[in-house]
mmCIF file of C-alpha atoms in Angstrom:
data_model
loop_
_atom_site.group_PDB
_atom_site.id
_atom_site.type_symbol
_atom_site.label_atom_id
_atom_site.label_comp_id
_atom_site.label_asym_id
_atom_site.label_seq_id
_atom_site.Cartn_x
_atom_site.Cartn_y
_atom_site.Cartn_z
ATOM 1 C CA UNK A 1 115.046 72.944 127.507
ATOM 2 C CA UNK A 2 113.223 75.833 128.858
ATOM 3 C CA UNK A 3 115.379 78.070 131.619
ATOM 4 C CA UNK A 4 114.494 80.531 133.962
ATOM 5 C CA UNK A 5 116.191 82.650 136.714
ATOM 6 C CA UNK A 6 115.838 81.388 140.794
ATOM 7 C CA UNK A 7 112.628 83.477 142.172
ATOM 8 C CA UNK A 8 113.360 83.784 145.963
ATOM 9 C CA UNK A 9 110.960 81.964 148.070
ATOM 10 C CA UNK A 10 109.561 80.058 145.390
ATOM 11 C CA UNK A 11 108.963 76.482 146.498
ATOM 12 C CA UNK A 12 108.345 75.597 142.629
ATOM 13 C CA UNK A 13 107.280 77.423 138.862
ATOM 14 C CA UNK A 14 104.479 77.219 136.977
ATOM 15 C CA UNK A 15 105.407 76.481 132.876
ATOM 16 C CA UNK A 16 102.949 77.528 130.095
ATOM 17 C CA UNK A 17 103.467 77.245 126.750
ATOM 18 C CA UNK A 18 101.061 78.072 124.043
ATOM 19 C CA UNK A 19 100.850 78.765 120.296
ATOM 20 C CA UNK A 20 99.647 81.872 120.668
ATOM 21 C CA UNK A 21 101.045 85.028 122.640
ATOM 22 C CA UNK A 22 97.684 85.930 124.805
ATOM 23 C CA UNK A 23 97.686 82.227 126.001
ATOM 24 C CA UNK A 24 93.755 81.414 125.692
ATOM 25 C CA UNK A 25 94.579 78.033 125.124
ATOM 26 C CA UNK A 26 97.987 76.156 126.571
ATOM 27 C CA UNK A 27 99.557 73.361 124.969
ATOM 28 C CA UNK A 28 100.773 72.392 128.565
ATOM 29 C CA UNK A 29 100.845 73.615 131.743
ATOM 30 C CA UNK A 30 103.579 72.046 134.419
ATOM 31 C CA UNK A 31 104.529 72.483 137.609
ATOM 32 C CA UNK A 32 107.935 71.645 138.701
ATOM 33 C CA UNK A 33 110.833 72.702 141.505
ATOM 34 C CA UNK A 34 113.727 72.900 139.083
ATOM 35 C CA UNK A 35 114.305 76.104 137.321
ATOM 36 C CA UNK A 36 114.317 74.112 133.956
ATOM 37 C CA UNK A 37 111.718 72.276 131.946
ATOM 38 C CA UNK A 38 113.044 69.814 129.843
ATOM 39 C CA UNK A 39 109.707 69.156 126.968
ATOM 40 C CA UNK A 40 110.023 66.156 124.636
ATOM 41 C CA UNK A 41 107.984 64.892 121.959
ATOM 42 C CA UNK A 42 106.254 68.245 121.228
ATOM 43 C CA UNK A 43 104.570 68.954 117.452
ATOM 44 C CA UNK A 44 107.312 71.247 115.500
ATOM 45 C CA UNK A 45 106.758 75.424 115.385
ATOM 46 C CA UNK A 46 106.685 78.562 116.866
ATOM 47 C CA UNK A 47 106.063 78.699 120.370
ATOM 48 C CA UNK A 48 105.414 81.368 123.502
ATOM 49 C CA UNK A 49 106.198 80.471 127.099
ATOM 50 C CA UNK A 50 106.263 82.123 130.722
ATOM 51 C CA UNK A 51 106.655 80.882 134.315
ATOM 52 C CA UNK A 52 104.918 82.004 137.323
ATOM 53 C CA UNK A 53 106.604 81.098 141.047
ATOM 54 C CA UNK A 54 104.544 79.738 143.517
ATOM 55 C CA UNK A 55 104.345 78.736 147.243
ATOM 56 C CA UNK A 56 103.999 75.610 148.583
ATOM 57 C CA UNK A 57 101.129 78.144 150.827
ATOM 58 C CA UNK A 58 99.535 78.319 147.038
ATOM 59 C CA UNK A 59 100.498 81.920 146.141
ATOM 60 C CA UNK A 60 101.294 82.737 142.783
ATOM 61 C CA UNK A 61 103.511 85.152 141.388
ATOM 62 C CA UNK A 62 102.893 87.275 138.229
ATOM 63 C CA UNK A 63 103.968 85.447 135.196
ATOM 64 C CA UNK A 64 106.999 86.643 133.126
ATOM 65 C CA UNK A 65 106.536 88.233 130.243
ATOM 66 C CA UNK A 66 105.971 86.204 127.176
ATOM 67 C CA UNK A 67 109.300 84.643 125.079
ATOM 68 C CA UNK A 68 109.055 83.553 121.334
ATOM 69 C CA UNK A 69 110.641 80.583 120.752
ATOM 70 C CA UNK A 70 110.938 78.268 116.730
ATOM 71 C CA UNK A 71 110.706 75.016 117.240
ATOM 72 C CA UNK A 72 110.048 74.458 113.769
ATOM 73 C CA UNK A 73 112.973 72.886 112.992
ATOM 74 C CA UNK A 74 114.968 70.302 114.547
ATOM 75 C CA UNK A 75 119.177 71.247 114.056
ATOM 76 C CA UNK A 76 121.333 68.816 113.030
ATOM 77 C CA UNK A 77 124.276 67.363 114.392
ATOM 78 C CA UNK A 78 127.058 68.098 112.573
ATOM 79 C CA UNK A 79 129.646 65.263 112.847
ATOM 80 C CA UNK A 80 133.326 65.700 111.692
#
């Protein structure tokens, strides 16, 4: 699950994530109202992603800066 802070007078956010930190080429791009993005069924590794706010007018905001994220590995439940 992705997570981002509220933007005030966004009427949704604008998801990328990529495998590389410029972005040149995104895995996915989503729109969505929530502040979350919940992404299943992606290949495992390393990951960047940002969010841009939007209007429902069409302007976009500046995206966020770029966060790292390893996905390479799947944790474990640990059961007792």
């Amino acid at each position: 699950v992705f997570a981002w802070e509220k933007v005030p007078g966004a009427d949704r956010y604008i998801i990328e994530i990529s495998q590389s930190s410029d972005f040149q080429k995104t895995i996915l791009t989503k729109r969505t109202k929530k502040t979350e993005f919940n992404w299943a069924n992606f290949p495992l590794g390393t990951y960047f992603w940002r969010v841009a706010a939007e209007t429902n007018d069409g302007e976009l905001g500046e995206f966020s800066e770029s966060a790292k994220v390893d996905l390479s590995k799947i944790p474990r439940a640990e059961f007792n």
